[in-house]
Amino acid sequence: MIDDDPLVYLNGVITPISQAMVPVLDRGFIFGDGIYDVIPVYDGKPFRGREHLARLFRSMASIGIENPYNEVGWNERVDSIIAANGPHDQMVYIQVTRGVAKRGHAFPAKTTPTVFIMSNPLVLPNAQAHSNGVACVTMEDQRWLRCDIKSISLLGNVLAAQRAAENHVTEAIQFRDGYLSEASSSNVWIAKDGKLMAPPKDNLILEGIRYSLIEELCAHSKIDFSPRKITREEVFDADEIMLSSASKEILPVVRVDDRIIGSGKPGPIYASLYSAYQKAKRA
């Protein structure tokens, strides 16, 4: 059962989280030198688990961390944590750092990656957020240029999330040089004249696993989708805005910077995609 001291996996050992210890010279602690991924679990089954692991592997390869397990090995470890924490809907968090070494910026010659896996209850937005929509603020994207790597170095995302918290809204939608990138921990979508758009998959956004899923849902629902650069003006002129992430699924945005978006209510494209998402996750 998920409680205040859940069981976690750390370097080959399953232990209560209160007893899980990492050396202070771990490069994840010293430099933020590591990557992570988060997998939603419904009815005890990882949702899009293969896609999440593929992104985990890409992130490790991008920063030169040797993958310690194959896909089967990763699935065994993820399944063990899911089983240890019960059949409830969960969020499985995986973190891999370069390991422990004497402090120095360049990669050490030999290290053993630190592998940590934990699970928390999956807490989704409430019914009011879906029926009424949520609000966001905007800000300049001040993160590094490799947002496609799911790095544990998340200070830029933390500052964006704090801006949203201080403004009592759900997310901070970011722009780089006048073009939409993403929110602090969500991909951002806009709809105009019955068509859905999102920033292209490049180094300036993290390709959320829901990105490809929503592409599939659009094809199934016969919604025209095009990835392209989106200006700030187009965001405010949108008929609908949506957020997507593992913990938000698909969430409608009705106000940005005190400006009403579209009709001020969740729109038909959101409704169609949200319904399709609910079917897909329990399939």
Tab-separated table of C-alpha atoms in Angstrom:
chain	number	residue	atom	x	y	z
A	1	MET	CA	0.000	0.000	0.000
A	2	ILE	CA	1.249	3.523	-0.788
A	3	ASP	CA	1.907	5.339	2.490
A	4	ASP	CA	4.287	7.847	4.047
A	5	ASP	CA	7.209	5.419	3.900
A	6	PRO	CA	6.776	3.577	0.602
A	7	LEU	CA	9.177	0.971	-0.684
A	8	VAL	CA	11.680	2.210	-3.256
A	9	TYR	CA	14.412	0.682	-5.399
A	10	LEU	CA	17.969	1.952	-4.935
A	11	ASN	CA	20.942	0.260	-6.596
A	12	GLY	CA	19.581	-3.264	-6.455
A	13	VAL	CA	17.855	-3.063	-3.064
A	14	ILE	CA	14.173	-2.508	-2.271
A	15	THR	CA	13.920	-0.521	0.944
A	16	PRO	CA	11.612	1.949	2.727
A	17	ILE	CA	12.292	5.415	1.374
A	18	SER	CA	13.245	6.625	4.852
A	19	GLN	CA	16.210	4.233	4.741
A	20	ALA	CA	17.346	4.958	1.167
A	21	MET	CA	20.669	6.810	1.241
A	22	VAL	CA	22.886	8.255	-1.524
A	23	PRO	CA	26.498	9.430	-0.945
A	24	VAL	CA	26.961	13.202	-0.966
A	25	LEU	CA	29.529	12.838	-3.766
A	26	ASP	CA	26.943	11.363	-6.097
A	27	ARG	CA	27.133	13.515	-9.228
A	28	GLY	CA	23.382	13.892	-9.235
A	29	PHE	CA	23.646	15.698	-5.879
A	30	ILE	CA	26.788	17.682	-6.745
A	31	PHE	CA	26.092	18.620	-10.388
A	32	GLY	CA	22.541	17.553	-11.261
A	33	ASP	CA	24.359	15.104	-13.545
A	34	GLY	CA	21.588	12.670	-14.324
A	35	ILE	CA	18.279	12.044	-16.039
A	36	TYR	CA	14.820	10.871	-15.027
A	37	ASP	CA	11.446	9.787	-16.308
A	38	VAL	CA	7.963	9.411	-14.841
A	39	ILE	CA	5.553	6.660	-15.860
A	40	PRO	CA	1.816	6.795	-15.034
A	41	VAL	CA	0.336	3.503	-13.876
A	42	TYR	CA	-3.357	2.679	-14.231
A	43	ASP	CA	-4.847	-0.472	-12.679
A	44	GLY	CA	-1.330	-1.694	-11.918
A	45	LYS	CA	-0.178	-1.367	-15.557
A	46	PRO	CA	2.371	1.184	-16.833
A	47	PHE	CA	0.758	3.382	-19.478
A	48	ARG	CA	2.973	3.821	-22.553
A	49	GLY	CA	5.735	2.190	-20.533
A	50	ARG	CA	7.790	1.217	-23.566
A	51	GLU	CA	7.743	4.799	-24.846
A	52	HIS	CA	8.807	6.121	-21.434
A	53	LEU	CA	11.713	3.680	-21.267
A	54	ALA	CA	12.750	4.587	-24.809
A	55	ARG	CA	12.917	8.258	-23.770
A	56	LEU	CA	14.865	7.280	-20.648
A	57	PHE	CA	17.370	5.449	-22.845
A	58	ARG	CA	17.632	8.439	-25.223
A	59	SER	CA	18.297	10.796	-22.338
A	60	MET	CA	21.014	8.544	-20.913
A	61	ALA	CA	22.671	8.240	-24.314
A	62	SER	CA	22.491	12.014	-24.851
A	63	ILE	CA	24.641	12.705	-21.790
A	64	GLY	CA	26.873	9.643	-22.022
A	65	ILE	CA	25.545	7.547	-19.133
A	66	GLU	CA	25.882	3.846	-19.860
A	67	ASN	CA	22.483	2.157	-19.599
A	68	PRO	CA	22.809	-0.292	-16.674
A	69	TYR	CA	19.926	-2.596	-17.745
A	70	ASN	CA	18.161	-3.771	-20.869
A	71	GLU	CA	14.431	-3.224	-21.395
A	72	VAL	CA	13.541	-6.484	-19.644
A	73	GLY	CA	15.679	-5.549	-16.646
A	74	TRP	CA	14.072	-2.126	-16.381
A	75	ASN	CA	10.568	-3.584	-16.639
A	76	GLU	CA	11.332	-6.072	-13.862
A	77	ARG	CA	12.481	-3.293	-11.546
A	78	VAL	CA	9.568	-1.001	-12.359
A	79	ASP	CA	7.087	-3.862	-11.878
A	80	SER	CA	8.641	-4.713	-8.506
A	81	ILE	CA	8.016	-1.187	-7.218
A	82	ILE	CA	4.468	-1.133	-8.603
A	83	ALA	CA	3.736	-4.437	-6.855
A	84	ALA	CA	5.371	-3.304	-3.615
A	85	ASN	CA	3.140	-0.237	-3.443
A	86	GLY	CA	-0.209	-1.805	-4.313
A	87	PRO	CA	-2.660	-1.920	-7.213
A	88	HIS	CA	-3.578	1.769	-7.038
A	89	ASP	CA	-3.020	4.263	-9.840
A	90	GLN	CA	0.539	5.467	-9.391
A	91	MET	CA	3.330	7.615	-10.782
A	92	VAL	CA	6.603	5.700	-11.016
A	93	TYR	CA	9.635	7.980	-10.874
A	94	ILE	CA	12.962	6.722	-12.287
A	95	GLN	CA	16.244	8.579	-11.782
A	96	VAL	CA	19.681	7.629	-13.089
A	97	THR	CA	22.790	9.640	-12.206
A	98	ARG	CA	26.353	9.192	-13.402
A	99	GLY	CA	27.242	7.857	-9.965
A	100	VAL	CA	29.731	8.647	-7.213
A	101	ALA	CA	33.128	10.209	-7.946
A	102	LYS	CA	35.577	12.816	-6.692
A	103	ARG	CA	34.222	16.260	-7.525
A	104	GLY	CA	35.302	17.466	-10.957
A	105	HIS	CA	33.259	18.849	-13.823
A	106	ALA	CA	34.394	16.485	-16.579
A	107	PHE	CA	33.108	12.920	-16.682
A	108	PRO	CA	35.070	10.633	-14.346
A	109	ALA	CA	36.831	7.706	-16.008
A	110	LYS	CA	34.819	4.990	-14.283
A	111	THR	CA	31.588	5.257	-12.333
A	112	THR	CA	28.641	3.001	-11.622
A	113	PRO	CA	25.325	4.738	-12.323
A	114	THR	CA	23.040	5.343	-9.366
A	115	VAL	CA	19.556	3.968	-10.098
A	116	PHE	CA	16.586	5.073	-8.007
A	117	ILE	CA	12.922	4.152	-8.553
A	118	MET	CA	9.985	5.238	-6.400
A	119	SER	CA	6.219	5.397	-6.673
A	120	ASN	CA	3.689	7.984	-5.537
A	121	PRO	CA	-0.101	8.072	-5.811
A	122	LEU	CA	-1.310	9.430	-9.160
A	123	VAL	CA	-3.249	12.587	-8.295
A	124	LEU	CA	-5.107	13.983	-11.313
A	125	PRO	CA	-6.794	17.386	-11.735
A	126	ASN	CA	-10.246	17.491	-10.176
A	127	ALA	CA	-13.556	17.590	-12.019
A	128	GLN	CA	-13.851	21.359	-11.587
A	129	ALA	CA	-10.570	21.921	-13.437
A	130	HIS	CA	-11.909	19.904	-16.359
A	131	SER	CA	-15.375	21.447	-16.418
A	132	ASN	CA	-14.306	25.071	-15.895
A	133	GLY	CA	-10.740	25.093	-17.227
A	134	VAL	CA	-7.650	26.526	-15.540
A	135	ALA	CA	-5.575	29.710	-15.680
A	136	CYS	CA	-1.909	30.247	-16.611
A	137	VAL	CA	0.649	33.034	-16.706
A	138	THR	CA	3.338	33.624	-19.325
A	139	MET	CA	7.066	34.191	-19.013
A	140	GLU	CA	10.258	34.122	-21.040
A	141	ASP	CA	11.819	30.671	-21.338
A	142	GLN	CA	15.153	30.949	-19.507
A	143	ARG	CA	16.157	27.265	-19.570
A	144	TRP	CA	19.134	25.716	-21.338
A	145	LEU	CA	19.030	24.713	-25.010
A	146	ARG	CA	18.717	20.929	-24.541
A	147	CYS	CA	15.181	20.737	-23.206
A	148	ASP	CA	14.749	17.483	-25.165
A	149	ILE	CA	16.908	15.753	-22.521
A	150	LYS	CA	14.878	14.874	-19.430
A	151	SER	CA	17.571	16.139	-17.092
A	152	ILE	CA	17.335	16.247	-13.301
A	153	SER	CA	18.829	19.767	-13.558
A	154	LEU	CA	15.428	21.425	-13.285
A	155	LEU	CA	16.099	24.825	-11.750
A	156	GLY	CA	14.605	26.653	-14.750
A	157	ASN	CA	11.452	24.538	-14.490
A	158	VAL	CA	11.339	25.093	-10.722
A	159	LEU	CA	11.467	28.868	-11.171
A	160	ALA	CA	8.695	28.706	-13.783
A	161	ALA	CA	6.536	26.562	-11.508
A	162	GLN	CA	7.160	29.017	-8.675
A	163	ARG	CA	6.006	31.901	-10.878
A	164	ALA	CA	2.770	30.013	-11.486
A	165	ALA	CA	2.374	29.274	-7.766
A	166	GLU	CA	2.929	32.911	-6.802
A	167	ASN	CA	0.224	33.932	-9.284
A	168	HIS	CA	-2.147	31.227	-8.003
A	169	VAL	CA	-2.498	29.586	-11.416
A	170	THR	CA	-1.864	26.103	-12.767
A	171	GLU	CA	1.102	26.656	-15.066
A	172	ALA	CA	3.597	29.137	-16.502
A	173	ILE	CA	3.518	29.061	-20.305
A	174	GLN	CA	6.947	29.943	-21.691
A	175	PHE	CA	8.117	31.708	-24.848
A	176	ARG	CA	11.563	31.809	-26.416
A	177	ASP	CA	12.259	34.720	-28.776
A	178	GLY	CA	8.529	35.287	-29.190
A	179	TYR	CA	7.603	31.683	-29.938
A	180	LEU	CA	5.774	29.199	-27.727
A	181	SER	CA	7.963	26.506	-26.164
A	182	GLU	CA	6.245	24.731	-23.260
A	183	ALA	CA	5.059	25.174	-19.698
A	184	SER	CA	7.086	24.402	-16.571
A	185	SER	CA	6.125	20.716	-16.660
A	186	SER	CA	3.640	20.393	-19.521
A	187	ASN	CA	3.449	20.488	-23.288
A	188	VAL	CA	1.155	23.242	-24.601
A	189	TRP	CA	-1.368	22.893	-27.431
A	190	ILE	CA	-3.539	25.482	-29.171
A	191	ALA	CA	-6.623	25.027	-31.331
A	192	LYS	CA	-7.809	27.461	-33.976
A	193	ASP	CA	-10.607	27.025	-36.507
A	194	GLY	CA	-10.967	23.343	-35.682
A	195	LYS	CA	-7.237	22.573	-36.054
A	196	LEU	CA	-4.775	21.606	-33.320
A	197	MET	CA	-1.193	22.914	-33.236
A	198	ALA	CA	1.880	22.468	-31.033
A	199	PRO	CA	5.523	23.533	-31.169
A	200	PRO	CA	7.673	21.194	-33.276
A	201	LYS	CA	9.670	18.386	-31.666
A	202	ASP	CA	13.123	19.894	-31.363
A	203	ASN	CA	15.694	20.692	-28.694
A	204	LEU	CA	13.590	23.525	-27.257
A	205	ILE	CA	10.877	21.308	-25.784
A	206	LEU	CA	10.726	17.990	-24.018
A	207	GLU	CA	8.818	15.637	-26.258
A	208	GLY	CA	6.225	14.506	-23.758
A	209	ILE	CA	5.014	10.940	-24.181
A	210	ARG	CA	1.566	12.467	-24.489
A	211	TYR	CA	2.794	14.398	-27.537
A	212	SER	CA	2.863	11.286	-29.725
A	213	LEU	CA	-0.237	9.936	-27.981
A	214	ILE	CA	-2.210	13.095	-28.773
A	215	GLU	CA	-1.021	12.882	-32.376
A	216	GLU	CA	-2.518	9.369	-32.471
A	217	LEU	CA	-5.737	10.507	-30.794
A	218	CYS	CA	-6.073	13.337	-33.329
A	219	ALA	CA	-5.737	10.887	-36.216
A	220	HIS	CA	-8.314	8.568	-34.637
A	221	SER	CA	-10.706	11.465	-33.935
A	222	LYS	CA	-10.137	13.068	-37.362
A	223	ILE	CA	-8.724	16.259	-35.846
A	224	ASP	CA	-6.289	18.103	-38.113
A	225	PHE	CA	-2.947	18.462	-36.303
A	226	SER	CA	0.169	20.343	-37.399
A	227	PRO	CA	3.402	20.847	-35.435
A	228	ARG	CA	4.873	24.288	-36.182
A	229	LYS	CA	6.293	27.404	-34.576
A	230	ILE	CA	3.567	29.343	-32.762
A	231	THR	CA	3.781	33.045	-31.961
A	232	ARG	CA	2.740	34.687	-28.716
A	233	GLU	CA	-0.067	36.458	-30.583
A	234	GLU	CA	-1.416	33.147	-31.869
A	235	VAL	CA	-1.548	31.776	-28.332
A	236	PHE	CA	-3.724	34.641	-27.109
A	237	ASP	CA	-5.864	34.453	-30.257
A	238	ALA	CA	-6.462	30.709	-29.911
A	239	ASP	CA	-9.934	29.226	-29.679
A	240	GLU	CA	-8.635	26.673	-27.170
A	241	ILE	CA	-5.444	26.040	-25.199
A	242	MET	CA	-4.576	22.726	-23.561
A	243	LEU	CA	-1.842	21.363	-21.330
A	244	SER	CA	-0.662	17.766	-21.396
A	245	SER	CA	1.554	15.766	-19.057
A	246	ALA	CA	1.569	12.442	-17.235
A	247	SER	CA	-0.054	13.987	-14.149
A	248	LYS	CA	-2.409	16.394	-15.961
A	249	GLU	CA	-3.346	14.060	-18.841
A	250	ILE	CA	-5.127	16.710	-20.984
A	251	LEU	CA	-6.282	19.885	-19.256
A	252	PRO	CA	-8.110	22.914	-20.741
A	253	VAL	CA	-6.807	26.474	-20.239
A	254	VAL	CA	-9.374	29.275	-20.334
A	255	ARG	CA	-7.373	32.248	-19.071
A	256	VAL	CA	-3.784	33.397	-19.694
A	257	ASP	CA	-2.359	36.551	-18.085
A	258	ASP	CA	-5.894	37.700	-17.169
A	259	ARG	CA	-7.001	37.396	-20.812
A	260	ILE	CA	-9.869	35.074	-21.642
A	261	ILE	CA	-9.097	32.401	-24.226
A	262	GLY	CA	-11.772	31.693	-26.843
A	263	SER	CA	-15.217	31.449	-25.275
A	264	GLY	CA	-13.762	31.233	-21.772
A	265	LYS	CA	-14.886	27.618	-21.489
A	266	PRO	CA	-13.287	24.261	-22.383
A	267	GLY	CA	-13.828	23.653	-26.089
A	268	PRO	CA	-14.855	20.792	-28.376
A	269	ILE	CA	-11.340	19.688	-29.392
A	270	TYR	CA	-10.368	19.382	-25.727
A	271	ALA	CA	-13.552	17.417	-25.022
A	272	SER	CA	-12.878	15.015	-27.877
A	273	LEU	CA	-9.241	14.436	-26.933
A	274	TYR	CA	-9.963	14.073	-23.225
A	275	SER	CA	-12.616	11.451	-23.898
A	276	ALA	CA	-10.279	9.554	-26.236
A	277	TYR	CA	-7.487	9.734	-23.643
A	278	GLN	CA	-9.696	8.199	-20.947
A	279	LYS	CA	-10.477	5.266	-23.215
A	280	ALA	CA	-6.846	4.795	-24.235
A	281	LYS	CA	-5.445	4.690	-20.711
A	282	ARG	CA	-7.772	1.884	-19.591
A	283	ALA	CA	-7.544	-0.137	-22.805
